[in-house]
Amino acid sequence: MDLFDMEEASSQNQRFVRVKELESLITRYQNSYYNGEAEIADSEFDKLWDELKELDPSNPILHRVGADSGNFAKASHVMPMGSQEKAANPEQFMAWANKHCYDEYLVEFKLDGASLELQFVHGILQRAVTRGDGSVGDVITSNAKKMQGVPAALYSDGQLVDFTGGIRGEVIMKRSVHKEYFSSKANCRNAANGLMKRKDGEGSERLNLITYDVWATEGNQPYKDEEEKLAWLKACGFETVRLHICKSPSEVIDYRAHVMEERKSLDYDIDGLVIKERHVNHEDAMRDRPDRQIAFKFSLEEAITIIKQVEWNEAGATYTPVAVFDPVELNGTTVKRASLANPNVIKSLGVKIGSRVVVVKRGEIIPKIERLLPLSEEEIAAKMSLNESDIPFPTVCATCGTPLVDEGTRLYCPNASCSKRVLHQLLKWVSVVDIRDLGDTLIRSLFADKKLNSISDIYSLTVESLTPYFLQEESISQEKKSLGAEKVYSSIQAHRSMSLAKFIAALDIEGIGETIVEKLLSAGFDTLEKLLSAKEEEVAAVYGFAEIMAHTLVQGLKENSEEIHRLVDEGIIRIQETNSGGPLNGKSFCFTGELLTMKRSDAQNLVKNLGGQVKSSVVKGLSYLVTNDTSSGSAKNVKAQSLGIPVISEKEFLAMVGK
């Protein structure tokens, strides 16, 4: 056996050992989960499951569910209770959605409780069966009859419903009940699992059943689709999962973000969403892992990992350190990289290659390294054996070779003519000014052909100069017109007028966006002349600024002064006057959720154009919170109500602005 054969044999042996280890762990944790006391979090269990799926896709463990205890009689299910396919992040969900293109996506809460099937014969409850191994479960009928939401018989409009079949739901314990009576239990799910399987049935009356599935074994199904299924359950007196209908996968992702914010205010636990098609696909539902629906899960907000290396992300002039580490799950996404912000952060945290760190991703923001993980006494004693090394810093610009400047808060290339900086500014300008038809690819092509070397050049483009990027030479020789070139040209010409805040933000000065510029305008720096003549100490005195940001802004304006004067003095760009006397003067608005008649950015611009202010969060002094779900229990709604801030609908907002 040669060296390569030996290495392959060793690898196969390691694989075999790990598969057996995973089989043992998954079986153990499934048993603890289904019998009342989960030992690990769902996210940790999912990691083990996914690892086994990658190492041994056909492993029988992946096609069975954990079993209940032997303390109850057994019964078969009417509907199989298999496990769902899971998506831990938007990327995984989109991969599934790309293979499952539906006209609409029915989205239900994924309840974090214990599955239960109620079996009826001609409308009379015969038995209640737990999930068990997915096909057979424990019969806990007497306990179930004590639960809230479990009827002994089905009635609708006062008449007994002649239904024979199964109704599936989730047994949950409300957070308020857990807090008052069962706080000694780790969580609501563990408490509910324990109570529902007590031989004496004590405590089952404090549990609730929320339903979501039905299947008749006699006669026709009492519904035509998934939405009607829930309506039928409600008509029979059951509490059902909340349903939301989305028109596209992107809407599902946006709704998930909304629910992740709202779920903190719910009185029961959910750990994700279940995405289905409208059509009831019974054949797919009979599989041990249905393919036509998916669980889009939530995840943890922080995790522990080890830094493997640090890359330096080049964005415009700035070099930003990015830590690369062993993958962790954060807020529904698999994270392998996180920002270290700047050289000062690296020094203050004391991180090195090989450091064990805490990574956070709170509120759906970019993940970052929050802190070093404190070492235990044993780890301190063994610290000499840890493989740590200092993080290397780049010293010259990779594009132009200019020595980099390390200001502590920023490592950057000082060469204003660096081609990387120029291209980044062009892309930033088009993005902020919102010239939508002038895409990144076209900008890069024009830049490579030296047709674009500055912001001013954008506005010198003609239909003729753009046509070669849309038509072949043969078409041009035949004097064919390019609709694409005409569309781009028209879009550029339509963006010659803008607010002062947008103008400054589009110059690509590090860390300077519209919101921060608006603070300067409110502080009295409300003309271009005042901004260009402002001193660092004057800017630093404005609320929201400090010495570092003031230095960056003043230096950035100085570097771009020649281009600024060319754009304004030659009439290429017209700066709109601040509408301080507009109808929304003195009022501030925060928008949350989806708008129906316009994009959120358009609504925010409308507020600004009418003299109002836009806030990104609910804060004291806010005039209005605008949402199409005014009665929801979302965090923003709750906070607005607690502060006495009016919560208005999109329709009310439009009436206020005269639309």
mmCIF file of C-alpha atoms in Angstrom, residues 423-585:
data_model
loop_
_atom_site.group_PDB
_atom_site.id
_atom_site.type_symbol
_atom_site.label_atom_id
_atom_site.label_comp_id
_atom_site.label_asym_id
_atom_site.label_seq_id
_atom_site.Cartn_x
_atom_site.Cartn_y
_atom_site.Cartn_z
ATOM 1 C CA LEU A 423 -13.968 53.450 -9.572
ATOM 2 C CA HIS A 424 -15.362 53.042 -6.049
ATOM 3 C CA GLN A 425 -16.453 56.698 -6.039
ATOM 4 C CA LEU A 426 -18.214 56.295 -9.393
ATOM 5 C CA LEU A 427 -20.102 53.259 -8.121
ATOM 6 C CA LYS A 428 -20.994 55.030 -4.872
ATOM 7 C CA TRP A 429 -22.252 58.136 -6.672
ATOM 8 C CA VAL A 430 -24.554 56.152 -8.958
ATOM 9 C CA SER A 431 -25.845 54.110 -6.012
ATOM 10 C CA VAL A 432 -26.618 57.065 -3.716
ATOM 11 C CA VAL A 433 -28.021 59.287 -6.468
ATOM 12 C CA ASP A 434 -30.011 56.217 -7.575
ATOM 13 C CA ILE A 435 -29.307 56.202 -11.326
ATOM 14 C CA ARG A 436 -30.797 52.715 -11.534
ATOM 15 C CA ASP A 437 -30.292 52.052 -15.247
ATOM 16 C CA LEU A 438 -26.553 52.741 -15.068
ATOM 17 C CA GLY A 439 -25.529 49.367 -13.663
ATOM 18 C CA ASP A 440 -22.251 48.259 -12.091
ATOM 19 C CA THR A 441 -21.172 46.218 -15.118
ATOM 20 C CA LEU A 442 -21.659 49.140 -17.494
ATOM 21 C CA ILE A 443 -19.808 51.511 -15.139
ATOM 22 C CA ARG A 444 -16.858 49.128 -14.937
ATOM 23 C CA SER A 445 -16.765 48.760 -18.721
ATOM 24 C CA LEU A 446 -16.859 52.531 -19.267
ATOM 25 C CA PHE A 447 -14.166 52.984 -16.632
ATOM 26 C CA ALA A 448 -11.958 50.315 -18.213
ATOM 27 C CA ASP A 449 -12.322 52.072 -21.580
ATOM 28 C CA LYS A 450 -11.406 55.403 -19.930
ATOM 29 C CA LYS A 451 -14.811 56.894 -20.793
ATOM 30 C CA LEU A 452 -15.402 57.542 -17.083
ATOM 31 C CA ASN A 453 -12.646 59.035 -14.967
ATOM 32 C CA SER A 454 -14.665 61.305 -12.690
ATOM 33 C CA ILE A 455 -18.228 61.976 -11.550
ATOM 34 C CA SER A 456 -18.493 64.807 -14.094
ATOM 35 C CA ASP A 457 -17.818 62.344 -16.893
ATOM 36 C CA ILE A 458 -21.055 60.513 -16.088
ATOM 37 C CA TYR A 459 -23.044 63.541 -17.218
ATOM 38 C CA SER A 460 -21.042 63.943 -20.429
ATOM 39 C CA LEU A 461 -22.112 60.531 -21.699
ATOM 40 C CA THR A 462 -24.284 60.618 -24.829
ATOM 41 C CA VAL A 463 -26.536 58.087 -26.510
ATOM 42 C CA GLU A 464 -23.876 57.726 -29.196
ATOM 43 C CA SER A 465 -21.068 57.014 -26.711
ATOM 44 C CA LEU A 466 -23.257 54.484 -24.877
ATOM 45 C CA THR A 467 -24.582 52.663 -27.955
ATOM 46 C CA PRO A 468 -21.471 50.445 -28.514
ATOM 47 C CA TYR A 469 -22.108 48.916 -25.082
ATOM 48 C CA PHE A 470 -25.553 47.745 -26.204
ATOM 49 C CA LEU A 471 -25.271 47.032 -29.946
ATOM 50 C CA GLN A 472 -22.763 45.147 -32.067
ATOM 51 C CA GLU A 473 -20.767 46.962 -34.762
ATOM 52 C CA GLU A 474 -22.964 45.541 -37.526
ATOM 53 C CA SER A 475 -26.117 46.970 -35.929
ATOM 54 C CA ILE A 476 -24.438 50.335 -35.410
ATOM 55 C CA SER A 477 -23.353 50.450 -39.062
ATOM 56 C CA GLN A 478 -26.975 49.914 -40.043
ATOM 57 C CA GLU A 479 -27.834 52.968 -37.954
ATOM 58 C CA LYS A 480 -29.998 50.994 -35.576
ATOM 59 C CA LYS A 481 -31.040 52.777 -32.394
ATOM 60 C CA SER A 482 -30.231 51.342 -28.992
ATOM 61 C CA LEU A 483 -33.174 51.539 -26.598
ATOM 62 C CA GLY A 484 -30.817 50.524 -23.795
ATOM 63 C CA ALA A 485 -28.446 53.412 -24.478
ATOM 64 C CA GLU A 486 -31.360 55.852 -24.671
ATOM 65 C CA LYS A 487 -32.753 54.526 -21.374
ATOM 66 C CA VAL A 488 -29.417 54.949 -19.563
ATOM 67 C CA TYR A 489 -28.946 58.443 -20.999
ATOM 68 C CA SER A 490 -32.450 59.506 -19.908
ATOM 69 C CA SER A 491 -31.879 58.095 -16.422
ATOM 70 C CA ILE A 492 -28.622 60.068 -16.055
ATOM 71 C CA GLN A 493 -30.271 63.304 -17.198
ATOM 72 C CA ALA A 494 -33.122 62.764 -14.724
ATOM 73 C CA HIS A 495 -30.653 62.844 -11.819
ATOM 74 C CA ARG A 496 -29.062 66.260 -12.170
ATOM 75 C CA SER A 497 -30.969 67.732 -9.218
ATOM 76 C CA MET A 498 -30.570 66.521 -5.635
ATOM 77 C CA SER A 499 -30.510 67.572 -1.995
ATOM 78 C CA LEU A 500 -27.315 68.817 -0.419
ATOM 79 C CA ALA A 501 -27.271 65.817 1.940
ATOM 80 C CA LYS A 502 -27.470 63.364 -0.967
ATOM 81 C CA PHE A 503 -24.799 65.298 -2.911
ATOM 82 C CA ILE A 504 -22.267 65.084 -0.061
ATOM 83 C CA ALA A 505 -23.121 61.450 0.756
ATOM 84 C CA ALA A 506 -22.575 60.453 -2.883
ATOM 85 C CA LEU A 507 -18.962 61.730 -2.872
ATOM 86 C CA ASP A 508 -17.854 58.497 -1.155
ATOM 87 C CA ILE A 509 -16.271 60.053 1.928
ATOM 88 C CA GLU A 510 -15.588 57.296 4.451
ATOM 89 C CA GLY A 511 -18.505 56.859 6.877
ATOM 90 C CA ILE A 512 -20.437 59.916 5.654
ATOM 91 C CA GLY A 513 -24.030 59.137 4.657
ATOM 92 C CA GLU A 514 -27.168 61.215 4.172
ATOM 93 C CA THR A 515 -28.322 60.917 7.778
ATOM 94 C CA ILE A 516 -25.077 62.230 9.231
ATOM 95 C CA VAL A 517 -24.967 65.100 6.707
ATOM 96 C CA GLU A 518 -28.525 66.056 7.649
ATOM 97 C CA LYS A 519 -27.328 66.538 11.239
ATOM 98 C CA LEU A 520 -24.830 69.073 9.945
ATOM 99 C CA LEU A 521 -27.525 70.869 7.967
ATOM 100 C CA SER A 522 -29.742 71.037 11.052
ATOM 101 C CA ALA A 523 -26.803 72.471 13.018
ATOM 102 C CA GLY A 524 -26.553 75.440 10.638
ATOM 103 C CA PHE A 525 -24.137 74.128 7.982
ATOM 104 C CA ASP A 526 -27.015 74.279 5.519
ATOM 105 C CA THR A 527 -25.224 75.450 2.359
ATOM 106 C CA LEU A 528 -22.400 74.008 0.317
ATOM 107 C CA GLU A 529 -20.274 77.085 1.042
ATOM 108 C CA LYS A 530 -20.662 76.645 4.795
ATOM 109 C CA LEU A 531 -19.733 72.980 4.598
ATOM 110 C CA LEU A 532 -16.645 73.627 2.482
ATOM 111 C CA SER A 533 -15.405 76.326 4.849
ATOM 112 C CA ALA A 534 -16.185 74.412 8.077
ATOM 113 C CA LYS A 535 -13.277 73.669 10.409
ATOM 114 C CA GLU A 536 -12.736 70.318 12.084
ATOM 115 C CA GLU A 537 -13.413 71.627 15.593
ATOM 116 C CA GLU A 538 -16.692 73.208 14.437
ATOM 117 C CA VAL A 539 -17.906 69.969 12.868
ATOM 118 C CA ALA A 540 -16.766 67.927 15.892
ATOM 119 C CA ALA A 541 -19.031 70.066 18.104
ATOM 120 C CA VAL A 542 -22.152 68.951 16.203
ATOM 121 C CA TYR A 543 -24.230 66.238 17.911
ATOM 122 C CA GLY A 544 -23.451 62.837 16.358
ATOM 123 C CA PHE A 545 -19.950 63.843 15.323
ATOM 124 C CA ALA A 546 -16.617 63.602 17.082
ATOM 125 C CA GLU A 547 -13.008 64.409 16.242
ATOM 126 C CA ILE A 548 -12.430 61.353 14.046
ATOM 127 C CA MET A 549 -15.526 61.763 11.869
ATOM 128 C CA ALA A 550 -15.036 65.529 11.695
ATOM 129 C CA HIS A 551 -11.470 65.000 10.460
ATOM 130 C CA THR A 552 -12.640 62.479 7.842
ATOM 131 C CA LEU A 553 -15.373 64.792 6.550
ATOM 132 C CA VAL A 554 -13.247 67.943 6.335
ATOM 133 C CA GLN A 555 -10.394 66.052 4.657
ATOM 134 C CA GLY A 556 -12.804 64.349 2.268
ATOM 135 C CA LEU A 557 -14.388 67.642 1.202
ATOM 136 C CA LYS A 558 -10.931 69.105 0.694
ATOM 137 C CA GLU A 559 -9.839 66.177 -1.493
ATOM 138 C CA ASN A 560 -13.009 66.461 -3.592
ATOM 139 C CA SER A 561 -13.202 70.277 -3.726
ATOM 140 C CA GLU A 562 -12.109 70.525 -7.371
ATOM 141 C CA GLU A 563 -14.746 68.028 -8.504
ATOM 142 C CA ILE A 564 -17.392 69.617 -6.266
ATOM 143 C CA HIS A 565 -16.868 73.051 -7.844
ATOM 144 C CA ARG A 566 -16.874 71.598 -11.343
ATOM 145 C CA LEU A 567 -20.194 69.815 -10.731
ATOM 146 C CA VAL A 568 -21.909 72.839 -9.181
ATOM 147 C CA ASP A 569 -20.272 75.855 -10.834
ATOM 148 C CA GLU A 570 -20.664 74.445 -14.337
ATOM 149 C CA GLY A 571 -24.310 73.609 -13.714
ATOM 150 C CA ILE A 572 -23.830 69.870 -14.070
ATOM 151 C CA ILE A 573 -25.612 69.329 -10.742
ATOM 152 C CA ARG A 574 -28.256 71.544 -9.151
ATOM 153 C CA ILE A 575 -28.413 71.525 -5.357
ATOM 154 C CA GLN A 576 -32.010 71.727 -4.169
ATOM 155 C CA GLU A 577 -32.802 74.310 -1.531
ATOM 156 C CA THR A 578 -33.683 72.928 1.924
ATOM 157 C CA ASN A 579 -37.459 73.030 2.345
ATOM 158 C CA SER A 580 -37.433 74.343 5.893
ATOM 159 C CA GLY A 581 -40.885 75.807 5.443
ATOM 160 C CA GLY A 582 -42.458 72.636 4.061
ATOM 161 C CA PRO A 583 -45.691 71.141 5.412
ATOM 162 C CA LEU A 584 -43.785 68.489 7.385
ATOM 163 C CA ASN A 585 -41.338 70.960 8.949
#
